[in-house]
Tab-separated table of C-alpha atoms and ligand atoms in Angstrom:
chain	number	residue	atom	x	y	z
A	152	UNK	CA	-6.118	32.874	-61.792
A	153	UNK	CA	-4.215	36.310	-63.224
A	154	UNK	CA	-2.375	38.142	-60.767
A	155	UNK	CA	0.371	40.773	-61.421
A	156	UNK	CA	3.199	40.762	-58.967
A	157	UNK	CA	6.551	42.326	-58.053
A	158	UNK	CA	9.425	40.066	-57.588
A	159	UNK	CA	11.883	42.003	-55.740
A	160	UNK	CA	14.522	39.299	-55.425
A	161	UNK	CA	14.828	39.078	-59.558
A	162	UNK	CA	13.838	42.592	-59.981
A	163	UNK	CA	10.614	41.928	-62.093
A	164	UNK	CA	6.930	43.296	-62.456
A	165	UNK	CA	4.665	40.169	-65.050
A	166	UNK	CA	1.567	38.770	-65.086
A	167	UNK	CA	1.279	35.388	-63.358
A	168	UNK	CA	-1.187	32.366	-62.286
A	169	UNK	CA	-1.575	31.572	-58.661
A	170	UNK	CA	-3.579	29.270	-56.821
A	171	UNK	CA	-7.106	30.881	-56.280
A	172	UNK	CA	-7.213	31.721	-52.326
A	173	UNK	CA	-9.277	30.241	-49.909
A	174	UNK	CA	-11.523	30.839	-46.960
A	175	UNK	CA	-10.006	29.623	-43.574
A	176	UNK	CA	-11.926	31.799	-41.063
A	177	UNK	CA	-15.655	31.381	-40.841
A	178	UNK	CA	-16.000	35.337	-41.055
A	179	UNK	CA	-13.993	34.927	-43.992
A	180	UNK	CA	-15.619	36.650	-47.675
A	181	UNK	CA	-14.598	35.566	-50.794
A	182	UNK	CA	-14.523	38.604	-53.243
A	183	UNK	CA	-14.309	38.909	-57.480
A	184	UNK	CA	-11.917	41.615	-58.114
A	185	UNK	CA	-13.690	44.242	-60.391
A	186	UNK	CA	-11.241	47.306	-60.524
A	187	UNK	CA	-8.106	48.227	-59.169
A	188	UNK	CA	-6.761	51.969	-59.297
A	189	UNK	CA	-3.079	52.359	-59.866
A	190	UNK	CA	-1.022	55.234	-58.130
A	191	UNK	CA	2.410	56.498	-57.336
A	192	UNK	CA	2.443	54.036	-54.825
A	193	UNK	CA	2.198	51.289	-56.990
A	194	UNK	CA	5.031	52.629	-59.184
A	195	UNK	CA	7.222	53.394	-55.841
A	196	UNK	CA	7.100	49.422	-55.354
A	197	UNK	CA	7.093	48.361	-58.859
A	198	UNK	CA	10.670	50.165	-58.918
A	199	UNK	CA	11.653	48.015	-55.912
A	200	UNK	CA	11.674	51.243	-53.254
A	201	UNK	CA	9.116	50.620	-51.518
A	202	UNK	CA	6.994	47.355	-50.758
A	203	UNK	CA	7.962	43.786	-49.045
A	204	UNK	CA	6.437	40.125	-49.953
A	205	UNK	CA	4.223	38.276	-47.292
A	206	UNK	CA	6.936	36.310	-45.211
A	207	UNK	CA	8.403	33.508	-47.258
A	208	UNK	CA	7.638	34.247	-50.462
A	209	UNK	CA	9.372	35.716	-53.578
A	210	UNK	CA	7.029	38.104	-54.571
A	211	UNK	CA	3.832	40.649	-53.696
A	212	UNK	CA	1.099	40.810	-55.660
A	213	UNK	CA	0.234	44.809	-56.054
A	214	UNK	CA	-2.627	46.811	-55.996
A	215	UNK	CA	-4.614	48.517	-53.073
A	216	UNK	CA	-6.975	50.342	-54.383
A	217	UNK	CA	-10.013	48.240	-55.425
A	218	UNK	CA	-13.710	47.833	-55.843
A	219	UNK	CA	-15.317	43.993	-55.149
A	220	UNK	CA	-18.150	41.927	-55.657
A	221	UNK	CA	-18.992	39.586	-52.699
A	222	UNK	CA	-19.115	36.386	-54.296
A	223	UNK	CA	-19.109	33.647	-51.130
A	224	UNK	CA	-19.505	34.300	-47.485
A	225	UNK	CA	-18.625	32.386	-44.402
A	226	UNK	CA	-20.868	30.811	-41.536
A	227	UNK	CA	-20.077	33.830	-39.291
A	228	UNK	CA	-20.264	36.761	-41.704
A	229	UNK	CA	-23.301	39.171	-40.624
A	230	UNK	CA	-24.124	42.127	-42.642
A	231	UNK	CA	-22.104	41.298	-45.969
A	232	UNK	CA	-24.198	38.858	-48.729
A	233	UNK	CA	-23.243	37.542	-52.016
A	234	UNK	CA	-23.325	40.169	-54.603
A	235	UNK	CA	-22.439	43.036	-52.295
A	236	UNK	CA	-19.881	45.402	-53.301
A	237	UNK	CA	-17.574	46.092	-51.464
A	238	UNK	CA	-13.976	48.417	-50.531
A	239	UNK	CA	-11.670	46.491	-48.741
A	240	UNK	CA	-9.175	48.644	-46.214
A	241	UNK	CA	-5.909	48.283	-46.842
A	242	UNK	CA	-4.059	48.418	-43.333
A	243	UNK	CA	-4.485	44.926	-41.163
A	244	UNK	CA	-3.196	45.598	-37.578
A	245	UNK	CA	0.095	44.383	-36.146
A	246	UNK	CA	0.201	41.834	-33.321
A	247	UNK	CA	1.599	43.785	-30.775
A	248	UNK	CA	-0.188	42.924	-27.326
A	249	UNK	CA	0.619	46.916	-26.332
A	250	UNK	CA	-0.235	48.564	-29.764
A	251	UNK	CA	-2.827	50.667	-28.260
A	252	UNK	CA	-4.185	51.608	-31.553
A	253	UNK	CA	-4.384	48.029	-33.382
A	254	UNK	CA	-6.089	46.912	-30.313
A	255	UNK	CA	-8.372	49.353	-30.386
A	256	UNK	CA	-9.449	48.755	-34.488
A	257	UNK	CA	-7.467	52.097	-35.216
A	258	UNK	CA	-4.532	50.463	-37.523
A	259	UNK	CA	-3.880	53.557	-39.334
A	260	UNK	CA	-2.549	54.954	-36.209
A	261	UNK	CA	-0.305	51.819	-35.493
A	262	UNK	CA	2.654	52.342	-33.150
A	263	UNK	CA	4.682	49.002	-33.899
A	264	UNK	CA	5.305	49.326	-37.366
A	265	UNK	CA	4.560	45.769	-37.672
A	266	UNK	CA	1.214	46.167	-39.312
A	267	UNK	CA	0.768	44.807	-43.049
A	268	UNK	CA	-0.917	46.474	-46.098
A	269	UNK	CA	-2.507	44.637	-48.913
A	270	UNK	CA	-0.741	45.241	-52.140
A	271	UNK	CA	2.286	46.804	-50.298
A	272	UNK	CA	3.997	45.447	-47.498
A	273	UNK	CA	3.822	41.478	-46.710
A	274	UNK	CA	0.090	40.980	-47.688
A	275	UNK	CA	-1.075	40.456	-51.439
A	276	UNK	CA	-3.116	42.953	-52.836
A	277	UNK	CA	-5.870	43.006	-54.981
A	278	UNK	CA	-4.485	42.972	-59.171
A	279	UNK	CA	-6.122	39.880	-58.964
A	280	UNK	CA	-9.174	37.899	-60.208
A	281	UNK	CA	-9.737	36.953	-56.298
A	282	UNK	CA	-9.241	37.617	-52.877
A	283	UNK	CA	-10.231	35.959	-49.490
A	284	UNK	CA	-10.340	38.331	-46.656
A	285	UNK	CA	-12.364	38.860	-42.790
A	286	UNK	CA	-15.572	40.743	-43.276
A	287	UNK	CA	-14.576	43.847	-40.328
A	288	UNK	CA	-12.571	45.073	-43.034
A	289	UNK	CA	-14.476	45.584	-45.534
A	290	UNK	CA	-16.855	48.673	-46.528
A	291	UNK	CA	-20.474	48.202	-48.072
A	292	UNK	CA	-20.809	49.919	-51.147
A	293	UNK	CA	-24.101	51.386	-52.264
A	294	UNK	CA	-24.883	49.855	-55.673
A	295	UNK	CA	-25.190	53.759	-57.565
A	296	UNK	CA	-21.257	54.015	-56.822
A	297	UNK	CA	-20.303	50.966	-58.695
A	298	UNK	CA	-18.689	52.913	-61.763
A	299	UNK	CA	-16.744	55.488	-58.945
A	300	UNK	CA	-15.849	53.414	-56.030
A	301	UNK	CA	-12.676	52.209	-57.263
A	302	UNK	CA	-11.750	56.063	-55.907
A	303	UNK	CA	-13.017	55.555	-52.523
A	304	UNK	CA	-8.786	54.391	-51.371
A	305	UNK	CA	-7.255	57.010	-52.869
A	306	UNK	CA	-10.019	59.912	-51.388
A	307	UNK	CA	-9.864	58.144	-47.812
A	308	UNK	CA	-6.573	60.223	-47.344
A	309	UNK	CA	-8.323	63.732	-47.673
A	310	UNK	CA	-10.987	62.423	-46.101
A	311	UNK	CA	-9.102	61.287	-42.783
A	312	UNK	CA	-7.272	64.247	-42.476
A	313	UNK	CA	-10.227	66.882	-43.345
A	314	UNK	CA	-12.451	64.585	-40.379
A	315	UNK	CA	-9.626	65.713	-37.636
A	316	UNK	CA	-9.413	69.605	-39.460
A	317	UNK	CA	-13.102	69.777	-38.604
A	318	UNK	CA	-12.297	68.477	-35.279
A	319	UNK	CA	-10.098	70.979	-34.523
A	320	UNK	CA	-12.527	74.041	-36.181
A	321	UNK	CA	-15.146	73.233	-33.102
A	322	UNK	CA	-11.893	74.252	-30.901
A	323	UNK	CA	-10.290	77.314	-32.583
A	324	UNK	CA	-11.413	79.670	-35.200
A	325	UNK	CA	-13.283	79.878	-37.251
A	326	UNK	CA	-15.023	77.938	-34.157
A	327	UNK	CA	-17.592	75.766	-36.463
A	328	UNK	CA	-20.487	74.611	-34.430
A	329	UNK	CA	-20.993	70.660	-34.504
A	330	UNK	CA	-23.726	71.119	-36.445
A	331	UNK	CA	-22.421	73.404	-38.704
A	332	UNK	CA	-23.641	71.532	-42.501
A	333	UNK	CA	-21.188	69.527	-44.104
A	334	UNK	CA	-20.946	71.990	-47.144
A	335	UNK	CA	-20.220	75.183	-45.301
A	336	UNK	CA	-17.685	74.040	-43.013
A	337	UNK	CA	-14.949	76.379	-44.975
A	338	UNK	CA	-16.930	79.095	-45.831
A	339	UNK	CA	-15.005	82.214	-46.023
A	340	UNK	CA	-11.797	80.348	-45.714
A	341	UNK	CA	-8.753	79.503	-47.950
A	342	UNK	CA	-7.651	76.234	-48.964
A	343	UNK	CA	-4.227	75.802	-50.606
A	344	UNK	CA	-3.962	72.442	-52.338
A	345	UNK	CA	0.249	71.279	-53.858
A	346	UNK	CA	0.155	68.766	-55.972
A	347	UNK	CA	-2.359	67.970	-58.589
A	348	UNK	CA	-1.941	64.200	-58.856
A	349	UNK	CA	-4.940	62.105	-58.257
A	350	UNK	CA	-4.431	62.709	-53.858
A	351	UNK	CA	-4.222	66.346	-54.763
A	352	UNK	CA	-7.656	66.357	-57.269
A	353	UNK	CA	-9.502	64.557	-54.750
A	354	UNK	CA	-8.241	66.857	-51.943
A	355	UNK	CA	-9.365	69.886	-53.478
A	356	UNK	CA	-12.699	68.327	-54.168
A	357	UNK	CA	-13.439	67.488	-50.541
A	358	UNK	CA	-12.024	71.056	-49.813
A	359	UNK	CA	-14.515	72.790	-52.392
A	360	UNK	CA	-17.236	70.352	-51.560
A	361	UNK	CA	-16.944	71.583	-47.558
A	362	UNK	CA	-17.134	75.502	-48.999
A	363	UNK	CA	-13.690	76.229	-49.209
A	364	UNK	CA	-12.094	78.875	-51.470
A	365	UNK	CA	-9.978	76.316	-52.963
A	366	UNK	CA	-6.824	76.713	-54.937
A	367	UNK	CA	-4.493	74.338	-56.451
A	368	UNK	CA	-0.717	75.100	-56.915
A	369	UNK	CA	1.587	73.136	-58.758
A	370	UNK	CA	4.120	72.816	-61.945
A	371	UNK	CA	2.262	71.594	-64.338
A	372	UNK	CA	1.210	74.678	-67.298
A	373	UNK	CA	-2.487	74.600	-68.269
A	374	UNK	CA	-4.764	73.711	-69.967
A	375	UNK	CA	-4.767	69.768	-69.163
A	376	UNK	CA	-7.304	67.248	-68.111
A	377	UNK	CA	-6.077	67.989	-64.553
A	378	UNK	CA	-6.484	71.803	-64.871
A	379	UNK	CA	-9.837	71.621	-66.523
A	380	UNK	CA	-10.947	69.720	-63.698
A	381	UNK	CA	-9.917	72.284	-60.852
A	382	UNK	CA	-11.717	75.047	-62.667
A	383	UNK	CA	-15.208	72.340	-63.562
A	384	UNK	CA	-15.393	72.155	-59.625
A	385	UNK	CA	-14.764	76.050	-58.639
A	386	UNK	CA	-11.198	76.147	-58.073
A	387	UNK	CA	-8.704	77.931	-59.169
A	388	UNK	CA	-5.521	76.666	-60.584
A	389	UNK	CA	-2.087	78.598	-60.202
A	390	UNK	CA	1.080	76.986	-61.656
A	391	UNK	CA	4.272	77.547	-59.792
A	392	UNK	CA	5.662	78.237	-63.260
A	393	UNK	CA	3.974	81.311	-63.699
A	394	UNK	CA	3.644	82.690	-59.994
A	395	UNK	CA	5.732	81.818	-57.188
A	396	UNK	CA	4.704	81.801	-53.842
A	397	UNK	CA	4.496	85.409	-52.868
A	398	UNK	CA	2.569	85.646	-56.057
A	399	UNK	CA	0.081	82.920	-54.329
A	400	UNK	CA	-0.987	84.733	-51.140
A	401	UNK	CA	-1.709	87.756	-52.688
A	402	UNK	CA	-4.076	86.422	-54.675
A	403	UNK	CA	-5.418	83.975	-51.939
A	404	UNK	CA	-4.960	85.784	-49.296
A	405	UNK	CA	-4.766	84.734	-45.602
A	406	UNK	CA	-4.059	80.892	-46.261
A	407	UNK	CA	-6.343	78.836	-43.453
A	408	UNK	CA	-5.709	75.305	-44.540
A	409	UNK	CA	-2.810	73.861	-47.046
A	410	UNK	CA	-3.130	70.470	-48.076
A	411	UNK	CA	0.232	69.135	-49.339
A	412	UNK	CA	0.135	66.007	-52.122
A	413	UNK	CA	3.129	66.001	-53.899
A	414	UNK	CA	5.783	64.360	-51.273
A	415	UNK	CA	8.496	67.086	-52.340
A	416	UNK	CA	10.076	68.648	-49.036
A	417	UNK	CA	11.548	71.742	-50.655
A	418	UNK	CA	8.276	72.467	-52.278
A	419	UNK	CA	6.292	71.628	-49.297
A	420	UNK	CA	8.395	73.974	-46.433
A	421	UNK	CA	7.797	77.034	-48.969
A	422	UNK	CA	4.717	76.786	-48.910
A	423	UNK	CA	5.116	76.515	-44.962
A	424	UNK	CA	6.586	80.077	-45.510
A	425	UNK	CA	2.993	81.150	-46.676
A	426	UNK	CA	0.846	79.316	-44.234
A	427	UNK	CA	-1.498	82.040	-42.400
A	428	UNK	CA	-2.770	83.047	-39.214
A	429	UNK	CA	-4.186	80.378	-37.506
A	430	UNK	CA	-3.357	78.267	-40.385
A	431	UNK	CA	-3.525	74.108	-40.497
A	432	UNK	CA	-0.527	72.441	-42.338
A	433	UNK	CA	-2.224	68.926	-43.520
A	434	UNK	CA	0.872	66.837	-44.931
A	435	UNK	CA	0.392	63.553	-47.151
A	436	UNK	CA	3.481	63.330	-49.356
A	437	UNK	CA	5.858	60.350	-48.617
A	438	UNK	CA	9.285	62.056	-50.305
A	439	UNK	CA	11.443	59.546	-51.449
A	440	UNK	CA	15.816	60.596	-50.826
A	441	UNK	CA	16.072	63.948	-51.917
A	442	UNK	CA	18.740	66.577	-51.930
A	443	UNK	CA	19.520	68.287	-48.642
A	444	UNK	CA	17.895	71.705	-48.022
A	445	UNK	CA	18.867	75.316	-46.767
A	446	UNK	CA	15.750	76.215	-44.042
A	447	UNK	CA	15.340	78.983	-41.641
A	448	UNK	CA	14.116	76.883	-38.733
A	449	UNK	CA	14.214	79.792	-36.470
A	450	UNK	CA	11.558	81.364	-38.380
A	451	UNK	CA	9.407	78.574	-39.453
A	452	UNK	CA	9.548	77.995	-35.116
A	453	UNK	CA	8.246	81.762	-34.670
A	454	UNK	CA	5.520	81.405	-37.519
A	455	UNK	CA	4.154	78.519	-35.956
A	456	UNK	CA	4.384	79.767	-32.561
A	457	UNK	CA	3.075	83.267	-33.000
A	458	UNK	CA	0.351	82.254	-35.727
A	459	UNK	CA	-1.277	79.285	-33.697
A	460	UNK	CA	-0.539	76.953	-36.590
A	461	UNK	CA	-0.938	73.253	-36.558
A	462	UNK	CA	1.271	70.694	-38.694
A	463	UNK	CA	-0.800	67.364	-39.130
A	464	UNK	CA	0.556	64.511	-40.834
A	465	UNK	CA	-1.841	61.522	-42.194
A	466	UNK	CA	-1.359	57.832	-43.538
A	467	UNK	CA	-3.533	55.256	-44.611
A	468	UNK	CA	-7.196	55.675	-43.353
A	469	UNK	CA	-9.704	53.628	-40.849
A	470	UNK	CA	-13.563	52.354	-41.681
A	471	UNK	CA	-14.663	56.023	-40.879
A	472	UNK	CA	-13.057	57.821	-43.509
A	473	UNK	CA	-13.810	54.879	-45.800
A	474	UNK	CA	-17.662	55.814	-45.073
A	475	UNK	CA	-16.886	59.649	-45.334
A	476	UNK	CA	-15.193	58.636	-48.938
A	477	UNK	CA	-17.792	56.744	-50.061
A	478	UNK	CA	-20.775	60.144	-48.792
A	479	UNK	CA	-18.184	62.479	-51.090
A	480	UNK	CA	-18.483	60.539	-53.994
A	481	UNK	CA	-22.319	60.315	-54.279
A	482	UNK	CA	-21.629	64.249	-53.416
A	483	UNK	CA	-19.204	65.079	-56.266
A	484	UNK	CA	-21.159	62.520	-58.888
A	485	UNK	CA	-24.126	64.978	-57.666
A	486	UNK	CA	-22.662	68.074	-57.749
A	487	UNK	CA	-20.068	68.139	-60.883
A	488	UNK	CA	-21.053	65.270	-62.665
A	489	UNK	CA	-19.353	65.368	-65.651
A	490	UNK	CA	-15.674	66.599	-64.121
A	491	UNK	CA	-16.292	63.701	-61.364
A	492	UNK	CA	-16.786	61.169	-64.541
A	493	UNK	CA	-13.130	62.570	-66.201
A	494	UNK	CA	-11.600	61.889	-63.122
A	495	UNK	CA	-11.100	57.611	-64.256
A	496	UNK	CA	-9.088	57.979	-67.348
A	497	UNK	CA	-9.680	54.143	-68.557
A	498	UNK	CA	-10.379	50.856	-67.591
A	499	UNK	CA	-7.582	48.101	-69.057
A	500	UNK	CA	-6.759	44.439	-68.315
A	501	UNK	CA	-4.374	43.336	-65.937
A	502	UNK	CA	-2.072	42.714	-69.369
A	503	UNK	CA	-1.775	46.572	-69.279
A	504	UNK	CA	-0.826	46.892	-65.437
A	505	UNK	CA	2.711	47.518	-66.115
A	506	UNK	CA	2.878	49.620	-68.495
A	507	UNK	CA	0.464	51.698	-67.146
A	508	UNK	CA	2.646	52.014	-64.073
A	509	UNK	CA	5.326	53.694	-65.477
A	510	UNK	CA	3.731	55.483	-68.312
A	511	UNK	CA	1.976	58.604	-67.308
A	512	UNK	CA	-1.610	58.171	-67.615
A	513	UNK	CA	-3.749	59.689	-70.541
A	514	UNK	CA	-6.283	61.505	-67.827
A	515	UNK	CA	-6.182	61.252	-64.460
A	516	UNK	CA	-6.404	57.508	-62.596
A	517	UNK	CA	-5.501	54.465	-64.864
A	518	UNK	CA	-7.678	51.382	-63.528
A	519	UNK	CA	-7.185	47.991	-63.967
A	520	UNK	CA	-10.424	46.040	-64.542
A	521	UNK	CA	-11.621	42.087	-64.663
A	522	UNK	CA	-13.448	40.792	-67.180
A	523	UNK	CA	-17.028	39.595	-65.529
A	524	UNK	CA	-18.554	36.516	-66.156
A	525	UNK	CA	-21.915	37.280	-68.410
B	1325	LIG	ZN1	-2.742	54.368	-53.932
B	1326	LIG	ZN1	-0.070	48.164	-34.234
């Protein structure tokens, strides 16, 4: 079967054939790959920075965002039946007997180090025709998503971060009840999104989705299938070209929540600068070696003292915000249905993985598809 995999020892990214995998645990599920979004990520390890084969072997297949059909199910596998689609997670947990969090189903929170990800580090992903893995991690997909789940991965971010923001609202202002509905958790608030990649996009939908007054601040110069997006879903785009971040609070205003996607660390303690009263700092970019800084740490230290701010950092994502990803979709699909359809730029064959990694994508997410049988 097709696969595409890095080979870090020879410094290569091709198409190759590889034994089709099988089942070995009897809550094992055999799944047909259908799509398989490509990201930043996948371009991080097809440049050999990031990203580590399973042990003893030369190379990793890639991919970790995809959508499956269940296709063959162990003995022991409950709720999952062929012809189910499915999300896999990406995270499996580390072996530590003391990793609290592994051993309590909560990879994502890992404190080892020694878990592996599919597609990234020492487990093979998913650019492949297909995969064999235990049912507990995968996600049921409801049929109607089919054509959108491929973006459930990539969304799970926002989604894992925005479940511990409204957390924290039941304890400090605005002081949300519980109960509060799912669309009105921000009203009256600001939401400050950097970045508008595919992390960013999805951010600010789950941010205008929830109520917020959402606005998205980056380099890039309108108009572009990015920037007609923000405004199809209510927000408002600002590019850092044009207005620089003083610029940005006066027109937002008191900034309540910023949601940081573009991994640049000059960029992102700016917009610390501007972070408001009472303000939540949600950061998701991974920067890669970048040039050393000036910062005022004194000040940044008094800010978040004196303005009751909170700095939360968030990787990878647990079955939770999988579900949570998977509610937002049907949501945006409802509510802006033709900006939520832009959103996949194309579907190509694995033949195209490559150079759709390193070219920059016609619309928004390139994914890589698998011919199904008729
Ligand atoms: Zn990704
Ligand atoms: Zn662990």
């Amino acid at each position: 079967m097709k696969a595409v995999a890095v080979f870090p020892g020879s410094q290569e990214v091709k198409l190759v054939q590889r034994e089709p995998p099988r089942p070995a645990n009897p809550d094992d599920v055999l799944l047909r790959v259908l799509d398989v979004g490509l990201c930043g990520t996948d371009k991080e390890i097809c440049s050999f920075e990031y990203g580590s084969p399973p042990e003893g072997e030369d190379h990793l297949v890639i991919g970790h965002e995809a959508l499956a059909e269940v296709v063959d199910v162990g003995p022991a596998v409950e709720r999952l039946r062929r012809g189910d689609l499915v999300v896999p997670t990406v995270r499996r947990p580390c072996r530590s007997p003391d990793c609290l969090a592994c051993r309590s189903g909560h990879q994502d929170y890992c404190y080892s180090g020694l878990f592996t990800e599919r597609g990234i580090k020492e487990a093979h992903g998913y650019i492949t025709e297909y995969v064999v893995d235990r049912e507990k991690y995968m996600v049921p997909v409801p049929p109607g998503l089919r054509d959108l789940a491929v973006l459930t991965e990539p969304l799970t971010i926002a989604e894992k971060a925005m479940g511990q923001v409204f957390w924290l609202m039941q304890h400090r202002p605005p002081w949300l009840g519980p109960e509060t509905p799912a669309d009105q958790r921000g009203r009256g608030l600001s939401a400050v999104v950097l970045g508008i990649g595919p992390v960013g996009l999805l951010g600010a939908m789950t941010l205008a989705a929830a109520g917020f007054r959402t606005y998205v601040y980056s380099r890039e110069l309108p108009p572009s299938p990015r920037t007609d997006l923000v405004s199809a879903i209510g927000a408002t785009y600002i590019s850092s070209q044009i207005r620089d971040f003083p610029d940005l609070v006066a027109e937002t205003g008191n900034i309540d929540l910023i949601y940081e996607a573009v991994g640049h660390s000059h960029f992102a303690l700016q917009a610390l600068r501007v972070l408001g009263q009472n303000g939540i700092y949600i950061l998701t970019g991974v920067p890669g070696l970048q040039a050393f800084i000036q910062a005022d740490p004194a000040s940044l230290m008094r800010d978040m003292v004196l303005k009751n701010q909170i700095l939360l950092g968030t990787v990878n994502a647990g079955p939770e915000a999988f579900a949570a990803a998977l509610a937002d979709l049907e949501r945006f699909a409802q509510r802006w249905p033709p900006a939520t359809a832009t959103i996949i730029a194309g579907r190509y064959p694995p033949e195209q993985a490559t150079d759709l990694i390193f070219g920059r994508p016609a619309g928004i997410k390139s994914v890589i598809s698998f011919p199904q049988p008729s």
